[in-house]
PDB file of C-alpha atoms in Angstrom:
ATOM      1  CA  UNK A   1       0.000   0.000   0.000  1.00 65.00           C
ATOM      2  CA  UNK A   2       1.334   3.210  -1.078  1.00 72.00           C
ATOM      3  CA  UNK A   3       0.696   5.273   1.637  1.00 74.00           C
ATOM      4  CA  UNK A   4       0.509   9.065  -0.634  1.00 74.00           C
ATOM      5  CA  UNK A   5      -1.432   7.396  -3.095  1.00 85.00           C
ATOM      6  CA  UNK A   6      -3.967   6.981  -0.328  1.00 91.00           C
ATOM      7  CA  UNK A   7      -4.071  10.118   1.195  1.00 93.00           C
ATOM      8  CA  UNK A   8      -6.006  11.135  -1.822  1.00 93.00           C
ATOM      9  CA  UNK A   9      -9.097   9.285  -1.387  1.00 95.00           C
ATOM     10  CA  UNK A  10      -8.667   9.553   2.431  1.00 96.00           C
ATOM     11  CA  UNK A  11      -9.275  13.423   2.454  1.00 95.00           C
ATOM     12  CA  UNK A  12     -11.830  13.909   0.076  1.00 94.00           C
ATOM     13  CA  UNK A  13     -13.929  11.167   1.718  1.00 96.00           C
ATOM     14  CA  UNK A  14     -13.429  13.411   4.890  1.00 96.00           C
ATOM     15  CA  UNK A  15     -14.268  16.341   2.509  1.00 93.00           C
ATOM     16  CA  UNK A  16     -17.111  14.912   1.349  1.00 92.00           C
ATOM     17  CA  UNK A  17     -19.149  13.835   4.162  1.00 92.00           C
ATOM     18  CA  UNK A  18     -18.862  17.716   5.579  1.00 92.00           C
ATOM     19  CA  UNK A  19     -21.878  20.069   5.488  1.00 89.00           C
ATOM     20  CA  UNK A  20     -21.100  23.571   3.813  1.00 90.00           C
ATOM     21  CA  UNK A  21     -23.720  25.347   5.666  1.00 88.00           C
ATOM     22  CA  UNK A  22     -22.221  24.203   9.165  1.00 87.00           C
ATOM     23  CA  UNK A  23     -19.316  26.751   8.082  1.00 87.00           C
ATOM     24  CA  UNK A  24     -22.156  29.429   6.787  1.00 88.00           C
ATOM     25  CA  UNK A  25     -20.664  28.503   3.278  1.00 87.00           C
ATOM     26  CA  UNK A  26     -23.260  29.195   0.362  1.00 84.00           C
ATOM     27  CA  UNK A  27     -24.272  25.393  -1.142  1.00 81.00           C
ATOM     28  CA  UNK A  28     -24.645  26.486  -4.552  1.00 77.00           C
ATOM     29  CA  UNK A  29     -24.549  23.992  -7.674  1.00 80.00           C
ATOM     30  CA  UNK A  30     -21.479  21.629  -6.914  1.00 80.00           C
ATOM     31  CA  UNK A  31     -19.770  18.846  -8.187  1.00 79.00           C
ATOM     32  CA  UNK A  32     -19.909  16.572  -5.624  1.00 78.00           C
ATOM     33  CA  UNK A  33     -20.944  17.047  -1.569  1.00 81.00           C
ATOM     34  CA  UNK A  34     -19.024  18.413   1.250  1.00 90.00           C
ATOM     35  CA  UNK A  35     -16.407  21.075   0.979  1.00 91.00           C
ATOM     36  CA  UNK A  36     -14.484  21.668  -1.738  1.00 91.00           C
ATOM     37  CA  UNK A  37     -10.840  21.883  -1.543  1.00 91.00           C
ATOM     38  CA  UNK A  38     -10.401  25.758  -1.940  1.00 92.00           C
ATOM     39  CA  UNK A  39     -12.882  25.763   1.121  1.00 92.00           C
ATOM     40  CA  UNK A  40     -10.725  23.418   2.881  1.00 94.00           C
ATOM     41  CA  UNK A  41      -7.784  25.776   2.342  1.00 94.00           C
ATOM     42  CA  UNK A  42      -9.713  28.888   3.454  1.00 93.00           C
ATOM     43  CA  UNK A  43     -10.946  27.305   6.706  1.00 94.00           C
ATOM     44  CA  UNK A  44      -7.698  26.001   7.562  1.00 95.00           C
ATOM     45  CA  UNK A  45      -5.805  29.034   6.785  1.00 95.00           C
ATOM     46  CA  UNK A  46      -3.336  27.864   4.216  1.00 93.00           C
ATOM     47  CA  UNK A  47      -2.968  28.681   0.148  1.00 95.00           C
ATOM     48  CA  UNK A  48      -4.963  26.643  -2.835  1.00 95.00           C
ATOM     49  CA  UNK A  49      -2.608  25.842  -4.401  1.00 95.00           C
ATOM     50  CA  UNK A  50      -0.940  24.075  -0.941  1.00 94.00           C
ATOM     51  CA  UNK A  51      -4.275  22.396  -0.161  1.00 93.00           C
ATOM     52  CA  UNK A  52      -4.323  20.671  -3.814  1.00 93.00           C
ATOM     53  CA  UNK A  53      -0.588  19.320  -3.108  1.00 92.00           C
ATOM     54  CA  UNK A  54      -1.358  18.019  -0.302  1.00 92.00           C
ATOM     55  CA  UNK A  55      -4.088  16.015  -1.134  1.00 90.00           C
ATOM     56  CA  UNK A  56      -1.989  15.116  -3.926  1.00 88.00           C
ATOM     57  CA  UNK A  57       0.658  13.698  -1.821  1.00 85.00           C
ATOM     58  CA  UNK A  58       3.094  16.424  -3.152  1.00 87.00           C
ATOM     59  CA  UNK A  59       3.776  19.005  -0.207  1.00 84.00           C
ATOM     60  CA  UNK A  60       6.468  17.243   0.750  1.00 83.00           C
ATOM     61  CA  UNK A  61       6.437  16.868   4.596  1.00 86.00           C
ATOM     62  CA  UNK A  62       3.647  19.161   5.962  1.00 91.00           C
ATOM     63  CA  UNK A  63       3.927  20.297   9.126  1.00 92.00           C
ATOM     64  CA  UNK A  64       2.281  19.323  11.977  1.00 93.00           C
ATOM     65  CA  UNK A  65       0.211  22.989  12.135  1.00 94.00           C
ATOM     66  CA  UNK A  66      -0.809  22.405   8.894  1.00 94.00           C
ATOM     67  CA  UNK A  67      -1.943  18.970   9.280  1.00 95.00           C
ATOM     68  CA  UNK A  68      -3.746  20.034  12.910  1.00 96.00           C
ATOM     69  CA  UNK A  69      -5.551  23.010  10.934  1.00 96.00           C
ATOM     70  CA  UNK A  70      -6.651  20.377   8.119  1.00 96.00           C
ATOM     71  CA  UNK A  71      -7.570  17.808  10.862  1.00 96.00           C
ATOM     72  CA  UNK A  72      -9.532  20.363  12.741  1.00 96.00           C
ATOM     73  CA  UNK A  73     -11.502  21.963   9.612  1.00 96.00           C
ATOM     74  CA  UNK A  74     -12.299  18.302   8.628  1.00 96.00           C
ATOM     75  CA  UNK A  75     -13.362  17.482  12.177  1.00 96.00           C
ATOM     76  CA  UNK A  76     -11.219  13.963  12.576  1.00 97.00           C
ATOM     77  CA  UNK A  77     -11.304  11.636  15.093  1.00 96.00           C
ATOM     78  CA  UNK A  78      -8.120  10.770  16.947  1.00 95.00           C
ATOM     79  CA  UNK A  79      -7.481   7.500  14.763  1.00 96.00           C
ATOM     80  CA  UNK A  80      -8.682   9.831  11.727  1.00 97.00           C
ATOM     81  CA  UNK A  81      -6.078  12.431  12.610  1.00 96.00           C
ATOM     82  CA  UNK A  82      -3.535   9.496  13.593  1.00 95.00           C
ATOM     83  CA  UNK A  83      -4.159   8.421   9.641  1.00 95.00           C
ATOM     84  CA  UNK A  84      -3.686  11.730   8.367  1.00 95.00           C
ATOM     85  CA  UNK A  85      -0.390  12.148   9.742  1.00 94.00           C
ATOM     86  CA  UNK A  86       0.570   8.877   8.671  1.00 93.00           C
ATOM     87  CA  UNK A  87      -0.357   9.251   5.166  1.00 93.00           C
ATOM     88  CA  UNK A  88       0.725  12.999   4.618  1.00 91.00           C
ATOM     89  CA  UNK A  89       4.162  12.037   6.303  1.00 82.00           C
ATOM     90  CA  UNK A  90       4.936   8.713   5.233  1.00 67.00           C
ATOM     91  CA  UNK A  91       5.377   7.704   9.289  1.00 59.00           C
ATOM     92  CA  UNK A  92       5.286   4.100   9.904  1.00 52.00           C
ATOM     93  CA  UNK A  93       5.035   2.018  13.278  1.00 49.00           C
ATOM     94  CA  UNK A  94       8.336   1.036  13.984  1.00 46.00           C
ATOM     95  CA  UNK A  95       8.585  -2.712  13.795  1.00 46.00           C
ATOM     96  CA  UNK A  96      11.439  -4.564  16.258  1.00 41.00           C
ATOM     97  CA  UNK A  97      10.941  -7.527  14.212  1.00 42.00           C
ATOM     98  CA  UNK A  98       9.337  -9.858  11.611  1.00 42.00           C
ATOM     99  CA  UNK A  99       5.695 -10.868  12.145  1.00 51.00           C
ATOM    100  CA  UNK A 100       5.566 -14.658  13.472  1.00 49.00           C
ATOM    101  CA  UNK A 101       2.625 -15.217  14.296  1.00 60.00           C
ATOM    102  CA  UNK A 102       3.125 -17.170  17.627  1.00 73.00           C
ATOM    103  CA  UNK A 103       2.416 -16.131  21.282  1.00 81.00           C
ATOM    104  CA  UNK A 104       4.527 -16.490  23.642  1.00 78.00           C
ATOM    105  CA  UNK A 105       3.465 -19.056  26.604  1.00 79.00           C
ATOM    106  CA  UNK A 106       2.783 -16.570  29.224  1.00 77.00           C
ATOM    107  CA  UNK A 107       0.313 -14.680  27.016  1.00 77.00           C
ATOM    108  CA  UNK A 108      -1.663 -18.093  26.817  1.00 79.00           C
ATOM    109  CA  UNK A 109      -1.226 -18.935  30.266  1.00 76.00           C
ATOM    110  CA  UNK A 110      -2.886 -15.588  30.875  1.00 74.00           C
ATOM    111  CA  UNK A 111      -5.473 -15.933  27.958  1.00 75.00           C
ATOM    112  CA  UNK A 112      -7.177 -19.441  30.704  1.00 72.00           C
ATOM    113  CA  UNK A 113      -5.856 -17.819  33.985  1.00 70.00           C
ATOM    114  CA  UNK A 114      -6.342 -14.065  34.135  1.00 68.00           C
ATOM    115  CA  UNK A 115      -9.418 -14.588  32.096  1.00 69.00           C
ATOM    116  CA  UNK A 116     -11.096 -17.838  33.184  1.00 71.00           C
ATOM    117  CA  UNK A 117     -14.344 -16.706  33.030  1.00 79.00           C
ATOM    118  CA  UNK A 118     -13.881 -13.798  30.468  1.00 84.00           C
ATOM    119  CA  UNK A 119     -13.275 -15.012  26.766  1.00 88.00           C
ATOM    120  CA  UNK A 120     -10.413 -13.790  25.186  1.00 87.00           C
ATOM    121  CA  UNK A 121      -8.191 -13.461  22.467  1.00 88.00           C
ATOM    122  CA  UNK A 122      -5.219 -12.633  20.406  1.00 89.00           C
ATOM    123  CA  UNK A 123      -5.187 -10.558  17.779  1.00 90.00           C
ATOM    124  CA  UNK A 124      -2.469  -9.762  15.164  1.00 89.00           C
ATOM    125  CA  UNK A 125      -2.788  -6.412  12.847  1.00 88.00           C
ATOM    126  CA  UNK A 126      -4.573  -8.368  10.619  1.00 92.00           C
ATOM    127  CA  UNK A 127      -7.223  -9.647  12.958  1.00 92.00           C
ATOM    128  CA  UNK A 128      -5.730 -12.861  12.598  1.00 93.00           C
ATOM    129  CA  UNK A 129      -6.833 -15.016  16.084  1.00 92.00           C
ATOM    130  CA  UNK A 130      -2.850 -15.955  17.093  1.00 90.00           C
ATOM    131  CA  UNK A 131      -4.462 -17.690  20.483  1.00 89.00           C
ATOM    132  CA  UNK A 132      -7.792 -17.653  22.482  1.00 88.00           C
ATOM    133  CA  UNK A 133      -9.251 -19.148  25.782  1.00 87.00           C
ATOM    134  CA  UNK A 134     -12.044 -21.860  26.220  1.00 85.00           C
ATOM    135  CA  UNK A 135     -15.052 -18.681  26.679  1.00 86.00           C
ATOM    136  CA  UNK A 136     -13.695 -17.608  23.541  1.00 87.00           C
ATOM    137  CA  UNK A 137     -13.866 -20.629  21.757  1.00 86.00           C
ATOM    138  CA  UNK A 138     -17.586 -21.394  23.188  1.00 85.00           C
ATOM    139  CA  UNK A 139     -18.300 -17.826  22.303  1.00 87.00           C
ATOM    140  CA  UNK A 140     -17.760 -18.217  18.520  1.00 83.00           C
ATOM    141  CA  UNK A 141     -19.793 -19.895  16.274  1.00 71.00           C
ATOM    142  CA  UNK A 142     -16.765 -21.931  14.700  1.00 74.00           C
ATOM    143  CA  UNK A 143     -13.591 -23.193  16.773  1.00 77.00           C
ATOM    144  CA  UNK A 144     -10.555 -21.820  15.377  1.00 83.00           C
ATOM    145  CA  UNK A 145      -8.497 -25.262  16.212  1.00 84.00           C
ATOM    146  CA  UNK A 146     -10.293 -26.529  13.539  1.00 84.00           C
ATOM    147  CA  UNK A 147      -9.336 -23.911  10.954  1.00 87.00           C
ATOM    148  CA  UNK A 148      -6.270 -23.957   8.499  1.00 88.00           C
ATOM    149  CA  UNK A 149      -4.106 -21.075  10.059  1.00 86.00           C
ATOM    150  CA  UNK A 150      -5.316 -18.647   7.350  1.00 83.00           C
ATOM    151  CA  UNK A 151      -8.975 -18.978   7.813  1.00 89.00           C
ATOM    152  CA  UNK A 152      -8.332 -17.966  11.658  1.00 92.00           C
ATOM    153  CA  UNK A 153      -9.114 -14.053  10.623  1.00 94.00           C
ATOM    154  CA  UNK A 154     -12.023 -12.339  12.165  1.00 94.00           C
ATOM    155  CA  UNK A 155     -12.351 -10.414   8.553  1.00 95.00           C
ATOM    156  CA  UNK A 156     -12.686 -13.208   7.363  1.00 94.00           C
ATOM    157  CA  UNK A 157     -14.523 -14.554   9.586  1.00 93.00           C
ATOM    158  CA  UNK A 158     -17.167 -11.891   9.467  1.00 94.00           C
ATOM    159  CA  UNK A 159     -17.575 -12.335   5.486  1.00 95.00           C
ATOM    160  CA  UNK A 160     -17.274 -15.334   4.641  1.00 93.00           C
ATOM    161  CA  UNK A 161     -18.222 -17.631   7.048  1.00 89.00           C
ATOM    162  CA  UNK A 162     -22.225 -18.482   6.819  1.00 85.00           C
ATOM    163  CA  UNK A 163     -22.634 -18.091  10.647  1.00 87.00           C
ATOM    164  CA  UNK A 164     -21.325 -14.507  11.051  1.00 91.00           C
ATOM    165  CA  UNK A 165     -24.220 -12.950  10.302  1.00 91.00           C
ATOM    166  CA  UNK A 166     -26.664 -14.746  12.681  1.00 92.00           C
ATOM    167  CA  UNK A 167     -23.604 -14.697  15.928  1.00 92.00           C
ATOM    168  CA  UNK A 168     -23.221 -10.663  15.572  1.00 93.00           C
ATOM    169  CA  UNK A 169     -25.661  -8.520  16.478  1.00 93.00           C
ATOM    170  CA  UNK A 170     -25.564  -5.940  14.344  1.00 92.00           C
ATOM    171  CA  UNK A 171     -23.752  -7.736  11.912  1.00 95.00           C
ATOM    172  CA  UNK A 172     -22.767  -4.660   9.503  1.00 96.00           C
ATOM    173  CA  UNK A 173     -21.720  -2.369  12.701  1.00 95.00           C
ATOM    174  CA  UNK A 174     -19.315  -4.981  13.769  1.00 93.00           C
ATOM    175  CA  UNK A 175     -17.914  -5.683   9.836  1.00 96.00           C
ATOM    176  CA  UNK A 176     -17.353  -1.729   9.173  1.00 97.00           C
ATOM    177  CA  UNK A 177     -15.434  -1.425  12.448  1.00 95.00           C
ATOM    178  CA  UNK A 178     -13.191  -4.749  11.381  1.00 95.00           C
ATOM    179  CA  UNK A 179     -12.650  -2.840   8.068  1.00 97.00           C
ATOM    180  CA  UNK A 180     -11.722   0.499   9.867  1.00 97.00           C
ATOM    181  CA  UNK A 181      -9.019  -1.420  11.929  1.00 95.00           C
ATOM    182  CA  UNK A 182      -7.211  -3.081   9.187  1.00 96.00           C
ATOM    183  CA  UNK A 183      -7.296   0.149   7.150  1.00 95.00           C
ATOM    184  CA  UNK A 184      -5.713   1.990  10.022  1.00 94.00           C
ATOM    185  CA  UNK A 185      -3.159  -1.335  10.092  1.00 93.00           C
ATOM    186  CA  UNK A 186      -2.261  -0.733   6.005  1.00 92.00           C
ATOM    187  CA  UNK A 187      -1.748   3.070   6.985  1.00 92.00           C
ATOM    188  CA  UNK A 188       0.736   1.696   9.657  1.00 89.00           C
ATOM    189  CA  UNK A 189       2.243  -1.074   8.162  1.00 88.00           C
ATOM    190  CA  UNK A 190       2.047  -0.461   4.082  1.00 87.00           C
ATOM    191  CA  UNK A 191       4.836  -2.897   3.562  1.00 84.00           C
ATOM    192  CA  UNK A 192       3.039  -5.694   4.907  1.00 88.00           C
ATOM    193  CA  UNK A 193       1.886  -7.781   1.887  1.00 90.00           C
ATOM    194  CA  UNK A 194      -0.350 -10.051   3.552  1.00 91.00           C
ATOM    195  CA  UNK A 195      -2.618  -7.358   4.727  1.00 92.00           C
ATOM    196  CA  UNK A 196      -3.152  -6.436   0.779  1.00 91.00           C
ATOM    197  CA  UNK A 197      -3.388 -10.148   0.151  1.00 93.00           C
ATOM    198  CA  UNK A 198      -6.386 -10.260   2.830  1.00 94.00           C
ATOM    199  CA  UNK A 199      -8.242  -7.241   1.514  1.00 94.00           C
ATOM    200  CA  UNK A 200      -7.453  -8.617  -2.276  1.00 94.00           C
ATOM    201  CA  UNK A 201      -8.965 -12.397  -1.526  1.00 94.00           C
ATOM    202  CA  UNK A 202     -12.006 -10.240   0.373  1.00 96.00           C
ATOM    203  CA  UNK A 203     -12.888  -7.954  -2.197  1.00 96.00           C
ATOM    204  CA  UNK A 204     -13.623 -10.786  -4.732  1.00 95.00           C
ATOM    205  CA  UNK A 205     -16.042 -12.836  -2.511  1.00 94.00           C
ATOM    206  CA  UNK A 206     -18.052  -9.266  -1.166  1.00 96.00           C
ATOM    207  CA  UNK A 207     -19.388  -6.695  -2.504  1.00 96.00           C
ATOM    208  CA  UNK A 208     -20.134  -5.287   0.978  1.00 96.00           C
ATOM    209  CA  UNK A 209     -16.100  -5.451   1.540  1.00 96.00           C
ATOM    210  CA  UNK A 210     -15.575  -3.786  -1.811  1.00 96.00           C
ATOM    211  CA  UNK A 211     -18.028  -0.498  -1.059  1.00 97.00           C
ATOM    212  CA  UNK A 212     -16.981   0.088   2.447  1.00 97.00           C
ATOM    213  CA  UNK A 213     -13.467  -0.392   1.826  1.00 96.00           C
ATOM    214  CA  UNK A 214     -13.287   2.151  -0.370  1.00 95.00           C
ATOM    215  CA  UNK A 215     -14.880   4.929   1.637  1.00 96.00           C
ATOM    216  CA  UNK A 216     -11.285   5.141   4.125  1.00 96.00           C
ATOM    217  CA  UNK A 217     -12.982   5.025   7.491  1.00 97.00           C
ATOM    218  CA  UNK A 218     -10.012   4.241  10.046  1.00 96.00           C
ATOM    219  CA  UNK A 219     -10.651   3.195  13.818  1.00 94.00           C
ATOM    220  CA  UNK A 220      -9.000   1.812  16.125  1.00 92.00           C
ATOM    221  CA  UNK A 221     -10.415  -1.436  18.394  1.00 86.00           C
ATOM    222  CA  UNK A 222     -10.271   0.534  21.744  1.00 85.00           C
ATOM    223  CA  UNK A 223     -12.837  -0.216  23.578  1.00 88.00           C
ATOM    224  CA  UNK A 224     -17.012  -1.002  23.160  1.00 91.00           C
ATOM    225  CA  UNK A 225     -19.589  -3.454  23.450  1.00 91.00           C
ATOM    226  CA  UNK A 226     -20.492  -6.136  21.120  1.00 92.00           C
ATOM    227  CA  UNK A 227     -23.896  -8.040  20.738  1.00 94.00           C
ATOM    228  CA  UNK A 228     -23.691 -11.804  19.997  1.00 94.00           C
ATOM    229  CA  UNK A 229     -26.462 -14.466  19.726  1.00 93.00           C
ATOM    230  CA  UNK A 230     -25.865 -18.100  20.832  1.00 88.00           C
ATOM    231  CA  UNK A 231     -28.389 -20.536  20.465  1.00 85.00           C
ATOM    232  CA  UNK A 232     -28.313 -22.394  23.934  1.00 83.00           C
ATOM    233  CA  UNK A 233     -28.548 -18.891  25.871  1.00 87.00           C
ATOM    234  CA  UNK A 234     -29.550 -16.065  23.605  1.00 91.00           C
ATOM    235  CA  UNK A 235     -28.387 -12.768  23.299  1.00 93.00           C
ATOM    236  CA  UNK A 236     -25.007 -11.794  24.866  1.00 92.00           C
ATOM    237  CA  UNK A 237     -24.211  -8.436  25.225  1.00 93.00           C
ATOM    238  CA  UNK A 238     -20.654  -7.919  26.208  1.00 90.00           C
ATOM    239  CA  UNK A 239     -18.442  -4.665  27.137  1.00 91.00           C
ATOM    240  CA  UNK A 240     -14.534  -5.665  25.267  1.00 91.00           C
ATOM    241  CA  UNK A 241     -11.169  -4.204  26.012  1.00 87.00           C
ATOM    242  CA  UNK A 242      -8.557  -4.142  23.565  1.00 87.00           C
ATOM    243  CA  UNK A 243      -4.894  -4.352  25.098  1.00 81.00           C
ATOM    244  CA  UNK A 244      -1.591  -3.643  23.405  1.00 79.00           C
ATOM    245  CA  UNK A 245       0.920  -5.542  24.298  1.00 72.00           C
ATOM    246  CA  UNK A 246       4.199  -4.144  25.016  1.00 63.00           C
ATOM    247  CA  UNK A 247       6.006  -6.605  24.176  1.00 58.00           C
ATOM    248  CA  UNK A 248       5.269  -6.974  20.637  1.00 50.00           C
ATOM    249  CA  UNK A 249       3.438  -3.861  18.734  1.00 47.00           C
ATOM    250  CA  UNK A 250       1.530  -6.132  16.591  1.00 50.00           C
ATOM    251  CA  UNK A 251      -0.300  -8.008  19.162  1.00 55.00           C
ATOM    252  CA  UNK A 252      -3.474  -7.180  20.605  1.00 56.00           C
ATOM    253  CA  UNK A 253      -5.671  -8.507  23.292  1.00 48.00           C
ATOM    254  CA  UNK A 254      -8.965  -8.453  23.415  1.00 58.00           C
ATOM    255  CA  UNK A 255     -11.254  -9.639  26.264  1.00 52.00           C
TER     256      UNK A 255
END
């Protein structure tokens, strides 16, 4: 993933889903919705000519009271204004080493001890599922163990397994936000092939993927609550944490 080629798209998505009249801008006959990009450049106090390089991916490295003004203007979210400066700057997470894909023993020791009666799992920056505990694994409406290793995705999980749909509550809610996290994962991490790879082999089984994909929404996993429906006891609503470990940047738990 190139990450200037997708700053493009990114910012006129944001541009796009603003309001002219919440700035007291005149609506007039326009192209397409939201703010235009001369608007964009007025609000934020910088030139034209600046604002169209920049969403160009050719103003070099902006700085950081440009990017804040365009951030602000366009009224980002945190992880939004995380992506901007990602894109417009080329900034990557640092990575200490190689992607594995194995846990180390203490994390699953924790995964059955700390949690016994929580499910949990562990969650690359793919949303691969690298381990989970026995409430996880009842949870879920397939066991991972009996997966090949690259069917153990929650992506893909959520598209293109037949149960998805009936086990979430809210089934498109809890797709989008999977999307939004591994689009803020290729901003992070645009050398990591098998991320494209994922979103490639996606895109050809759903349309759903395809659309949503492209409109750039980023978000982190944070924090939330997820509905789930199990057939021996019903609806589950359930509050989840998601935990960085420091150990590894491209782990995350998630009870």
């Amino acid at each position: 993933m190139d990450q200037r080629s997708e700053l493009s798209p990114f910012l006129r998505t944001r541009r796009d889903r603003m309001s002219p009249e919440e700035y007291g801008l005149p609506v007039g006959r326009r192209r397409s919705p939201g703010l235009r990009r001369a608007e964009i450049a007025q609000l934020a106090g910088t030139s034209v000519d600046y604002c169209i390089r920049l969403e160009q991916g050719q103003a070099g490295r902006p700085s950081a009271a440009v990017l804040d003004a365009v951030a602000r203007v366009l009224r980002l979210t945190p992880d939004e204004r995380e992506h901007l400066y990602v894109l417009a700057r080329a900034e990557t997470t640092p990575r200490r080493s190689a992607p594995t894909g194995k846990v180390r023993q203490s994390m699953r020791r924790l995964l059955e001890l700390r949690y016994l009666t929580t499910p949990a799992l562990v969650i690359g920056r793919r949303m691969d599922v690298l381990a989970w505990n026995s409430m996880a694994a009842a949870l879920m409406a397939e066991d991972c163990a009996a997966l090949p290793r690259s069917r153990r995705n929650l992506l893909w999980h959520a598209f293109c397994s037949p149960a998805a749909r009936s086990l979430y509550v809210g089934w498109e809610t809890a797709a989008r936000q999977g999307i939004a996290f591994l689009r803020l994962s290729a901003g992070r991490c645009p050398d990591d092939p098998a991320i494209a790879a994922l979103v490639g082999e996606l895109s050809v089984r759903s349309e759903e993927l395809r659309t949503w994909w492209a409109q750039h929404d980023v978000q982190d996993r944070g924090s939330g609550r997820k509905g789930f429906n199990r057939p021996l006891v019903g609806r589950l609503d359930l509050d989840y944490e998601a935990l960085v470990s420091c150990a590894r940047d491209s782990l995350t738990e998630a009870g």
